[in-house]
Amino acid sequence: MSGTSPKLKVFTFLAVLVAAFNLRSAIVSVGAVLDDLVHDFGASGSTAGIITAIPGIAFGIFGVAAVPLAKKIGLSGALTSGMIVGLIGLSIRPWVGNIWAFIFLTGFVVMGIAVANILLPAWIKLHGGKSTVALMTVYTTVLGVGSTLGPLSTLLFSGSNAWRWAIFIWALPAVLQVAIWLPMWWDKKYDFPAETVKSGSTGKIWTSPTAFFIMLFFGLQSMNAYIQMGWLPKIFIDAGVSPAHASIGLSIVGIMGIVGGFTMPVAIARTRDKNLVWFPVVFGASMFLGYVGTWLWPSQGWYLWSFLLGLGGLCFPMAIALIPARTKDPRITASLSGFVQPVGYILAALGPLAVGAIYQAIGSWSEILVGLALGTIVLSIVGFRAARNVTVDDELRRSK
């Protein structure tokens, strides 16, 4: 972004801000009204599991198409097109009369989000220049803001249609997003990055050990995040916590995401490798304690367990920030993001589905929470390797 006018720099920061805000608010708001939604539609508990799994599944499926789409119409064009599709889903979804129409339109919502998930880090890498770290900080911080505010929309409305208004309200920032990105697309035109190395001089992205471990790290963390977004309020409510406090608990998790979004890009840029690798271990230990506390004393300390789960959730902004930090070439950044996020989200989608199916079968959260706690040990080990200061570009060249 060096050499550009101050107005364009401000507009670029604003574009990243609104895009990041819309990445989570429309998803986490559903988890907070899941019981009301399922009751109104007369759907089963297994159908609720499908709803919580849709984001991960759709991010995996549609994320695969993001880079090919960007090659055809540019990064800005692909991002803007996805935002328009998402706005259509957000505007219509709350007012449908049956669960399958709701699920279908949720696919529209997450289709647009999937494209932004994949391409926004590459867009920042291409257009950020000297402001890349600052833009990544805005991206990951505001993403956390969206995660925090999403569940709180339930507190604004009451009555029989309260849940519908609580998720419809997130169409408003989506309108603003499209209004900002349409002129951005007009300004950037076709902006997929040109090759900076000869074609064929690097190996396939999945041959990079660092890319593989970042993918696993991202997938395991996302699995935990989407389980929490979809099921944490219900876990608390079933333990006797009020619906309002359960929504606040999920927002506490989101607040910690804001902290992580603000700190992790800078931490990765400045922290020495031998210290950085311990970050996922600390975050994993915090998540472990959060799950154990939720299992043993859910109603007594829901705010503390939410805080610990949120601290563990700093793995997410760390994984996102590692994508541009562990690449040099913007095309490699796009390829890494296109590998890490779709595959990672497919792994993540299995979590909410499995939780829904297991809970339907046994009717208890205890075994599920114990399993999630044990899974954080694997998350810590994988994150330790993913955080090593090795660039994917160098590994790919060595693999040829």
Tab-separated table of C-alpha atoms in Angstrom:
chain	number	residue	atom	x	y	z
A	1	MET	CA	0.000	0.000	0.000
A	2	SER	CA	3.115	2.186	-0.081
A	3	GLY	CA	2.911	5.010	-2.616
A	4	THR	CA	-0.877	5.192	-2.567
A	5	SER	CA	-2.901	8.232	-1.505
A	6	PRO	CA	-3.919	8.680	2.146
A	7	LYS	CA	-7.598	8.438	1.116
A	8	LEU	CA	-7.013	5.075	-0.568
A	9	LYS	CA	-5.137	3.805	2.493
A	10	VAL	CA	-8.070	4.759	4.727
A	11	PHE	CA	-10.502	3.165	2.285
A	12	THR	CA	-8.401	-0.015	2.252
A	13	PHE	CA	-8.430	-0.211	6.053
A	14	LEU	CA	-12.191	0.403	6.040
A	15	ALA	CA	-12.718	-2.336	3.442
A	16	VAL	CA	-10.778	-4.852	5.535
A	17	LEU	CA	-12.648	-3.756	8.667
A	18	VAL	CA	-16.155	-4.314	7.269
A	19	ALA	CA	-15.162	-7.579	5.583
A	20	ALA	CA	-13.712	-8.951	8.812
A	21	PHE	CA	-16.730	-7.876	10.863
A	22	ASN	CA	-19.104	-9.810	8.601
A	23	LEU	CA	-17.108	-13.057	8.758
A	24	ARG	CA	-18.534	-14.320	12.059
A	25	SER	CA	-21.508	-12.258	13.279
A	26	ALA	CA	-24.001	-13.992	10.978
A	27	ILE	CA	-22.786	-17.413	12.150
A	28	VAL	CA	-22.507	-17.024	15.915
A	29	SER	CA	-25.884	-15.276	16.119
A	30	VAL	CA	-27.559	-18.550	15.080
A	31	GLY	CA	-26.015	-20.526	17.938
A	32	ALA	CA	-27.546	-18.142	20.463
A	33	VAL	CA	-31.091	-18.719	19.104
A	34	LEU	CA	-30.710	-22.376	18.135
A	35	ASP	CA	-33.267	-23.725	20.627
A	36	ASP	CA	-35.941	-21.198	19.587
A	37	LEU	CA	-35.216	-21.749	15.914
A	38	VAL	CA	-35.477	-25.540	16.141
A	39	HIS	CA	-38.652	-25.285	18.251
A	40	ASP	CA	-40.383	-22.917	15.811
A	41	PHE	CA	-39.590	-25.146	12.846
A	42	GLY	CA	-40.473	-28.320	14.743
A	43	ALA	CA	-37.093	-29.791	13.805
A	44	SER	CA	-35.157	-32.554	15.560
A	45	GLY	CA	-31.952	-32.354	17.561
A	46	SER	CA	-30.035	-34.001	14.728
A	47	THR	CA	-31.214	-31.228	12.402
A	48	ALA	CA	-29.783	-28.730	14.878
A	49	GLY	CA	-26.486	-30.576	14.497
A	50	ILE	CA	-26.690	-30.064	10.733
A	51	ILE	CA	-27.243	-26.327	11.211
A	52	THR	CA	-24.174	-26.010	13.444
A	53	ALA	CA	-22.095	-28.021	10.959
A	54	ILE	CA	-23.104	-26.049	7.851
A	55	PRO	CA	-20.450	-23.309	8.233
A	56	GLY	CA	-17.561	-25.756	8.374
A	57	ILE	CA	-18.906	-27.925	5.544
A	58	ALA	CA	-19.679	-24.966	3.287
A	59	PHE	CA	-16.379	-23.249	4.044
A	60	GLY	CA	-14.622	-26.421	2.958
A	61	ILE	CA	-16.668	-26.926	-0.219
A	62	PHE	CA	-16.935	-23.331	-1.422
A	63	GLY	CA	-13.473	-22.410	-0.184
A	64	VAL	CA	-11.965	-24.779	-2.750
A	65	ALA	CA	-13.539	-22.672	-5.516
A	66	ALA	CA	-12.325	-19.336	-4.124
A	67	VAL	CA	-8.836	-19.267	-5.683
A	68	PRO	CA	-9.984	-20.458	-9.155
A	69	LEU	CA	-12.725	-17.800	-9.055
A	70	ALA	CA	-10.165	-15.147	-8.098
A	71	LYS	CA	-7.950	-16.189	-11.014
A	72	LYS	CA	-10.864	-15.449	-13.367
A	73	ILE	CA	-12.179	-12.148	-11.989
A	74	GLY	CA	-9.480	-11.002	-9.549
A	75	LEU	CA	-9.272	-11.055	-5.769
A	76	SER	CA	-11.437	-7.955	-5.321
A	77	GLY	CA	-14.025	-9.235	-7.803
A	78	ALA	CA	-14.281	-12.626	-6.133
A	79	LEU	CA	-14.531	-11.071	-2.671
A	80	THR	CA	-17.255	-8.635	-3.744
A	81	SER	CA	-19.239	-11.332	-5.563
A	82	GLY	CA	-19.170	-13.530	-2.471
A	83	MET	CA	-20.362	-10.635	-0.328
A	84	ILE	CA	-23.362	-10.060	-2.611
A	85	VAL	CA	-24.337	-13.743	-2.420
A	86	GLY	CA	-24.013	-13.634	1.374
A	87	LEU	CA	-26.211	-10.531	1.581
A	88	ILE	CA	-28.975	-12.311	-0.344
A	89	GLY	CA	-28.918	-15.180	2.145
A	90	LEU	CA	-28.840	-12.900	5.186
A	91	SER	CA	-31.803	-10.855	3.946
A	92	ILE	CA	-34.136	-13.769	3.144
A	93	ARG	CA	-33.091	-16.519	5.577
A	94	PRO	CA	-34.831	-15.251	8.756
A	95	TRP	CA	-38.274	-15.082	7.129
A	96	VAL	CA	-38.629	-18.542	5.570
A	97	GLY	CA	-41.246	-20.977	6.837
A	98	ASN	CA	-39.420	-24.299	7.006
A	99	ILE	CA	-36.113	-25.631	8.233
A	100	TRP	CA	-34.818	-26.827	4.860
A	101	ALA	CA	-35.278	-23.413	3.261
A	102	PHE	CA	-33.420	-21.973	6.252
A	103	ILE	CA	-30.579	-24.459	5.751
A	104	PHE	CA	-30.479	-23.735	1.994
A	105	LEU	CA	-30.192	-19.979	2.539
A	106	THR	CA	-27.630	-20.500	5.286
A	107	GLY	CA	-25.591	-22.062	2.484
A	108	PHE	CA	-25.804	-18.717	0.642
A	109	VAL	CA	-24.613	-16.874	3.744
A	110	VAL	CA	-21.608	-19.087	4.337
A	111	MET	CA	-20.798	-19.313	0.613
A	112	GLY	CA	-19.987	-15.611	0.627
A	113	ILE	CA	-18.120	-15.861	3.908
A	114	ALA	CA	-16.104	-18.829	2.600
A	115	VAL	CA	-14.707	-16.777	-0.276
A	116	ALA	CA	-13.644	-13.994	2.091
A	117	ASN	CA	-12.123	-16.484	4.536
A	118	ILE	CA	-9.817	-17.776	1.804
A	119	LEU	CA	-9.012	-14.656	-0.185
A	120	LEU	CA	-8.866	-11.790	2.316
A	121	PRO	CA	-5.414	-12.759	3.712
A	122	ALA	CA	-4.066	-12.936	0.130
A	123	TRP	CA	-5.746	-9.605	-0.712
A	124	ILE	CA	-4.069	-8.033	2.315
A	125	LYS	CA	-0.710	-9.565	1.347
A	126	LEU	CA	-1.055	-8.151	-2.203
A	127	HIS	CA	-2.340	-4.661	-1.394
A	128	GLY	CA	-1.018	-4.136	2.140
A	129	GLY	CA	2.599	-3.265	1.403
A	130	LYS	CA	4.224	-1.871	4.534
A	131	SER	CA	0.826	-1.927	6.241
A	132	THR	CA	0.353	-5.699	5.902
A	133	VAL	CA	0.835	-6.440	9.615
A	134	ALA	CA	-1.442	-3.527	10.549
A	135	LEU	CA	-4.136	-4.739	8.147
A	136	MET	CA	-3.865	-8.302	9.467
A	137	THR	CA	-4.253	-6.869	12.967
A	138	VAL	CA	-7.408	-5.028	11.888
A	139	TYR	CA	-8.659	-8.204	10.205
A	140	THR	CA	-8.175	-10.581	13.113
A	141	THR	CA	-9.248	-8.025	15.747
A	142	VAL	CA	-12.490	-7.015	14.054
A	143	LEU	CA	-13.239	-10.655	13.274
A	144	GLY	CA	-13.241	-11.128	17.041
A	145	VAL	CA	-15.537	-8.122	17.455
A	146	GLY	CA	-18.043	-9.749	15.114
A	147	SER	CA	-17.822	-12.992	17.067
A	148	THR	CA	-18.489	-11.092	20.296
A	149	LEU	CA	-21.436	-9.018	19.119
A	150	GLY	CA	-23.158	-11.799	17.166
A	151	PRO	CA	-24.766	-13.597	20.137
A	152	LEU	CA	-25.737	-10.321	21.817
A	153	SER	CA	-28.301	-9.448	19.151
A	154	THR	CA	-30.678	-11.813	20.982
A	155	LEU	CA	-30.829	-9.297	23.844
A	156	LEU	CA	-32.300	-6.604	21.573
A	157	PHE	CA	-35.569	-8.330	20.713
A	158	SER	CA	-38.445	-10.098	22.431
A	159	GLY	CA	-41.617	-11.825	21.329
A	160	SER	CA	-42.424	-14.738	19.051
A	161	ASN	CA	-40.238	-13.488	16.184
A	162	ALA	CA	-37.332	-12.361	18.344
A	163	TRP	CA	-34.929	-14.967	16.971
A	164	ARG	CA	-35.754	-13.959	13.390
A	165	TRP	CA	-34.953	-10.297	14.038
A	166	ALA	CA	-31.841	-11.281	15.996
A	167	ILE	CA	-30.317	-12.909	12.915
A	168	PHE	CA	-31.817	-10.513	10.342
A	169	ILE	CA	-30.106	-7.509	11.913
A	170	TRP	CA	-26.764	-8.780	10.572
A	171	ALA	CA	-27.927	-8.072	7.026
A	172	LEU	CA	-27.405	-4.356	7.772
A	173	PRO	CA	-23.590	-4.436	8.090
A	174	ALA	CA	-23.584	-6.749	5.055
A	175	VAL	CA	-25.240	-3.958	3.028
A	176	LEU	CA	-22.495	-1.557	4.142
A	177	GLN	CA	-19.881	-4.145	3.190
A	178	VAL	CA	-21.178	-4.458	-0.374
A	179	ALA	CA	-21.433	-0.657	-0.680
A	180	ILE	CA	-17.732	-0.327	0.190
A	181	TRP	CA	-16.405	-3.257	-1.831
A	182	LEU	CA	-18.172	-2.469	-5.134
A	183	PRO	CA	-16.096	0.707	-5.650
A	184	MET	CA	-13.027	-1.162	-4.365
A	185	TRP	CA	-13.528	-3.729	-7.141
A	186	TRP	CA	-13.946	-0.884	-9.643
A	187	ASP	CA	-10.673	0.663	-8.465
A	188	LYS	CA	-8.591	-2.535	-8.364
A	189	LYS	CA	-10.026	-4.125	-11.538
A	190	TYR	CA	-8.356	-7.530	-12.093
A	191	ASP	CA	-5.931	-7.930	-9.193
A	192	PHE	CA	-4.895	-11.570	-8.934
A	193	PRO	CA	-1.126	-11.491	-8.209
A	194	ALA	CA	1.266	-12.176	-11.068
A	195	GLU	CA	3.770	-15.011	-10.777
A	196	THR	CA	7.049	-13.966	-9.160
A	197	VAL	CA	8.694	-17.357	-9.707
A	198	LYS	CA	8.723	-19.580	-12.764
A	199	SER	CA	5.832	-22.006	-13.038
A	200	GLY	CA	6.904	-25.427	-11.926
A	201	SER	CA	9.787	-24.152	-9.794
A	202	THR	CA	7.945	-25.005	-6.589
A	203	GLY	CA	6.269	-28.159	-5.331
A	204	LYS	CA	2.611	-28.715	-4.561
A	205	ILE	CA	1.389	-26.863	-1.495
A	206	TRP	CA	0.561	-30.052	0.422
A	207	THR	CA	4.191	-31.215	0.166
A	208	SER	CA	5.200	-28.478	2.615
A	209	PRO	CA	5.328	-29.817	6.197
A	210	THR	CA	4.632	-26.342	7.551
A	211	ALA	CA	1.560	-25.967	5.319
A	212	PHE	CA	0.326	-29.383	6.468
A	213	PHE	CA	0.691	-28.556	10.168
A	214	ILE	CA	-0.847	-25.089	9.769
A	215	MET	CA	-3.803	-26.824	8.094
A	216	LEU	CA	-4.159	-29.300	10.973
A	217	PHE	CA	-3.738	-26.529	13.548
A	218	PHE	CA	-6.354	-24.413	11.793
A	219	GLY	CA	-8.724	-27.375	11.435
A	220	LEU	CA	-8.520	-28.497	15.056
A	221	GLN	CA	-8.932	-24.965	16.380
A	222	SER	CA	-11.830	-24.282	14.003
A	223	MET	CA	-13.493	-27.517	15.086
A	224	ASN	CA	-13.410	-26.317	18.689
A	225	ALA	CA	-14.547	-22.826	17.696
A	226	TYR	CA	-17.584	-24.063	15.782
A	227	ILE	CA	-18.524	-26.522	18.492
A	228	GLN	CA	-18.450	-23.616	20.947
A	229	MET	CA	-20.371	-21.275	18.628
A	230	GLY	CA	-23.047	-23.872	17.989
A	231	TRP	CA	-23.334	-25.707	21.306
A	232	LEU	CA	-21.788	-23.750	24.203
A	233	PRO	CA	-24.942	-21.711	24.972
A	234	LYS	CA	-27.030	-24.906	25.031
A	235	ILE	CA	-24.490	-26.662	27.273
A	236	PHE	CA	-24.747	-23.799	29.763
A	237	ILE	CA	-28.550	-23.568	29.503
A	238	ASP	CA	-28.924	-27.314	30.075
A	239	ALA	CA	-26.790	-26.890	33.217
A	240	GLY	CA	-29.152	-24.238	34.603
A	241	VAL	CA	-27.507	-21.054	33.324
A	242	SER	CA	-30.008	-18.463	32.068
A	243	PRO	CA	-30.229	-17.930	28.280
A	244	ALA	CA	-29.003	-14.342	28.707
A	245	HIS	CA	-25.936	-15.456	30.673
A	246	ALA	CA	-25.319	-18.274	28.175
A	247	SER	CA	-25.235	-15.709	25.347
A	248	ILE	CA	-22.904	-13.518	27.400
A	249	GLY	CA	-20.671	-16.553	27.965
A	250	LEU	CA	-20.304	-17.039	24.214
A	251	SER	CA	-19.599	-13.324	23.858
A	252	ILE	CA	-16.807	-13.610	26.440
A	253	VAL	CA	-15.240	-16.206	24.155
A	254	GLY	CA	-15.551	-13.662	21.349
A	255	ILE	CA	-14.013	-10.862	23.432
A	256	MET	CA	-10.914	-12.978	23.890
A	257	GLY	CA	-10.843	-13.320	20.114
A	258	ILE	CA	-10.618	-9.528	19.907
A	259	VAL	CA	-7.604	-9.598	22.215
A	260	GLY	CA	-6.018	-12.331	20.123
A	261	GLY	CA	-6.759	-10.547	16.880
A	262	PHE	CA	-5.084	-7.403	18.171
A	263	THR	CA	-1.991	-9.155	19.492
A	264	MET	CA	-1.241	-12.258	17.412
A	265	PRO	CA	-0.142	-10.707	14.067
A	266	VAL	CA	2.296	-8.436	15.920
A	267	ALA	CA	3.427	-11.269	18.202
A	268	ILE	CA	4.174	-13.515	15.233
A	269	ALA	CA	6.081	-10.723	13.484
A	270	ARG	CA	8.181	-9.869	16.551
A	271	THR	CA	8.462	-12.975	18.735
A	272	ARG	CA	11.483	-15.218	18.375
A	273	ASP	CA	10.703	-18.717	17.102
A	274	LYS	CA	11.808	-20.518	20.258
A	275	ASN	CA	9.222	-18.543	22.255
A	276	LEU	CA	6.424	-18.446	19.673
A	277	VAL	CA	6.102	-22.236	19.507
A	278	TRP	CA	4.971	-22.267	23.144
A	279	PHE	CA	1.972	-20.023	22.469
A	280	PRO	CA	-0.233	-22.902	21.191
A	281	VAL	CA	0.766	-25.000	24.206
A	282	VAL	CA	-0.399	-22.288	26.614
A	283	PHE	CA	-3.591	-21.702	24.628
A	284	GLY	CA	-4.290	-25.445	24.476
A	285	ALA	CA	-3.825	-25.772	28.240
A	286	SER	CA	-6.277	-22.917	28.799
A	287	MET	CA	-8.861	-24.559	26.551
A	288	PHE	CA	-8.329	-27.848	28.409
A	289	LEU	CA	-9.141	-26.157	31.724
A	290	GLY	CA	-12.163	-24.430	30.191
A	291	TYR	CA	-13.666	-27.717	29.033
A	292	VAL	CA	-12.940	-29.453	32.341
A	293	GLY	CA	-14.541	-26.594	34.278
A	294	THR	CA	-17.591	-26.620	32.017
A	295	TRP	CA	-17.887	-30.367	32.646
A	296	LEU	CA	-17.526	-30.280	36.436
A	297	TRP	CA	-18.958	-26.898	37.519
A	298	PRO	CA	-20.837	-25.402	34.535
A	299	SER	CA	-23.367	-23.231	36.360
A	300	GLN	CA	-21.046	-22.038	39.139
A	301	GLY	CA	-18.255	-20.667	36.957
A	302	TRP	CA	-19.649	-20.223	33.438
A	303	TYR	CA	-17.926	-16.819	33.094
A	304	LEU	CA	-14.515	-18.265	34.072
A	305	TRP	CA	-14.841	-21.263	31.766
A	306	SER	CA	-15.891	-18.946	28.945
A	307	PHE	CA	-12.802	-16.831	29.591
A	308	LEU	CA	-10.502	-19.877	29.524
A	309	LEU	CA	-12.113	-21.229	26.358
A	310	GLY	CA	-11.734	-17.782	24.813
A	311	LEU	CA	-8.069	-17.636	25.789
A	312	GLY	CA	-7.613	-21.035	24.170
A	313	GLY	CA	-9.374	-19.633	21.122
A	314	LEU	CA	-6.392	-17.359	20.502
A	315	CYS	CA	-5.189	-20.318	18.448
A	316	PHE	CA	-7.571	-19.085	15.732
A	317	PRO	CA	-6.105	-15.605	15.111
A	318	MET	CA	-2.680	-17.195	15.472
A	319	ALA	CA	-3.442	-19.747	12.739
A	320	ILE	CA	-4.873	-17.034	10.463
A	321	ALA	CA	-1.875	-14.755	11.038
A	322	LEU	CA	0.541	-17.606	10.259
A	323	ILE	CA	-0.779	-17.811	6.672
A	324	PRO	CA	0.771	-14.528	5.422
A	325	ALA	CA	3.575	-14.670	8.010
A	326	ARG	CA	4.914	-18.021	6.759
A	327	THR	CA	4.823	-17.098	3.053
A	328	LYS	CA	6.705	-14.606	0.884
A	329	ASP	CA	4.970	-14.686	-2.520
A	330	PRO	CA	1.311	-13.478	-2.574
A	331	ARG	CA	0.440	-16.374	-4.902
A	332	ILE	CA	1.853	-18.819	-2.348
A	333	THR	CA	-0.176	-16.980	0.306
A	334	ALA	CA	-3.336	-17.517	-1.753
A	335	SER	CA	-2.437	-21.173	-2.360
A	336	LEU	CA	-1.684	-21.753	1.325
A	337	SER	CA	-4.943	-20.097	2.365
A	338	GLY	CA	-6.793	-22.124	-0.276
A	339	PHE	CA	-5.275	-25.318	1.162
A	340	VAL	CA	-5.391	-24.577	4.876
A	341	GLN	CA	-8.895	-23.166	5.178
A	342	PRO	CA	-11.058	-25.505	3.029
A	343	VAL	CA	-9.386	-28.668	4.339
A	344	GLY	CA	-9.316	-27.241	7.853
A	345	TYR	CA	-12.993	-26.310	7.752
A	346	ILE	CA	-13.962	-29.762	6.488
A	347	LEU	CA	-12.231	-31.166	9.567
A	348	ALA	CA	-13.971	-28.524	11.653
A	349	ALA	CA	-17.385	-29.466	10.257
A	350	LEU	CA	-17.074	-32.951	11.693
A	351	GLY	CA	-17.003	-31.538	15.233
A	352	PRO	CA	-20.488	-29.986	15.495
A	353	LEU	CA	-21.996	-32.933	13.615
A	354	ALA	CA	-20.354	-35.437	15.949
A	355	VAL	CA	-21.370	-33.463	19.034
A	356	GLY	CA	-24.978	-33.292	17.849
A	357	ALA	CA	-25.097	-37.005	17.047
A	358	ILE	CA	-23.445	-38.069	20.313
A	359	TYR	CA	-25.681	-35.840	22.412
A	360	GLN	CA	-28.748	-37.156	20.583
A	361	ALA	CA	-27.618	-40.712	21.388
A	362	ILE	CA	-26.566	-40.364	25.041
A	363	GLY	CA	-28.362	-37.217	26.234
A	364	SER	CA	-25.349	-36.073	28.276
A	365	TRP	CA	-22.627	-33.456	27.830
A	366	SER	CA	-20.107	-35.053	30.215
A	367	GLU	CA	-18.534	-37.529	27.797
A	368	ILE	CA	-18.454	-34.910	25.060
A	369	LEU	CA	-16.660	-32.348	27.239
A	370	VAL	CA	-14.098	-34.928	28.397
A	371	GLY	CA	-13.381	-35.826	24.767
A	372	LEU	CA	-12.986	-32.169	23.822
A	373	ALA	CA	-10.606	-31.623	26.744
A	374	LEU	CA	-8.403	-34.521	25.624
A	375	GLY	CA	-8.433	-33.199	22.062
A	376	THR	CA	-6.765	-29.976	23.185
A	377	ILE	CA	-3.591	-31.973	23.882
A	378	VAL	CA	-3.386	-32.873	20.191
A	379	LEU	CA	-4.105	-29.231	19.314
A	380	SER	CA	-1.137	-28.086	21.412
A	381	ILE	CA	1.272	-30.572	19.817
A	382	VAL	CA	0.209	-29.700	16.275
A	383	GLY	CA	0.355	-25.964	17.025
A	384	PHE	CA	3.877	-26.311	18.419
A	385	ARG	CA	5.082	-27.576	15.025
A	386	ALA	CA	2.967	-25.154	12.969
A	387	ALA	CA	4.454	-22.131	14.763
A	388	ARG	CA	8.059	-22.860	13.767
A	389	ASN	CA	9.716	-20.016	11.854
A	390	VAL	CA	9.885	-21.756	8.464
A	391	THR	CA	8.479	-20.341	5.213
A	392	VAL	CA	6.326	-22.489	2.982
A	393	ASP	CA	8.013	-20.972	-0.090
A	394	ASP	CA	11.409	-22.354	0.939
A	395	GLU	CA	9.999	-25.799	1.714
A	396	LEU	CA	8.264	-25.964	-1.664
A	397	ARG	CA	11.442	-25.059	-3.525
A	398	ARG	CA	13.391	-27.715	-1.639
A	399	SER	CA	10.730	-30.303	-2.490
A	400	LYS	CA	11.285	-29.923	-6.249
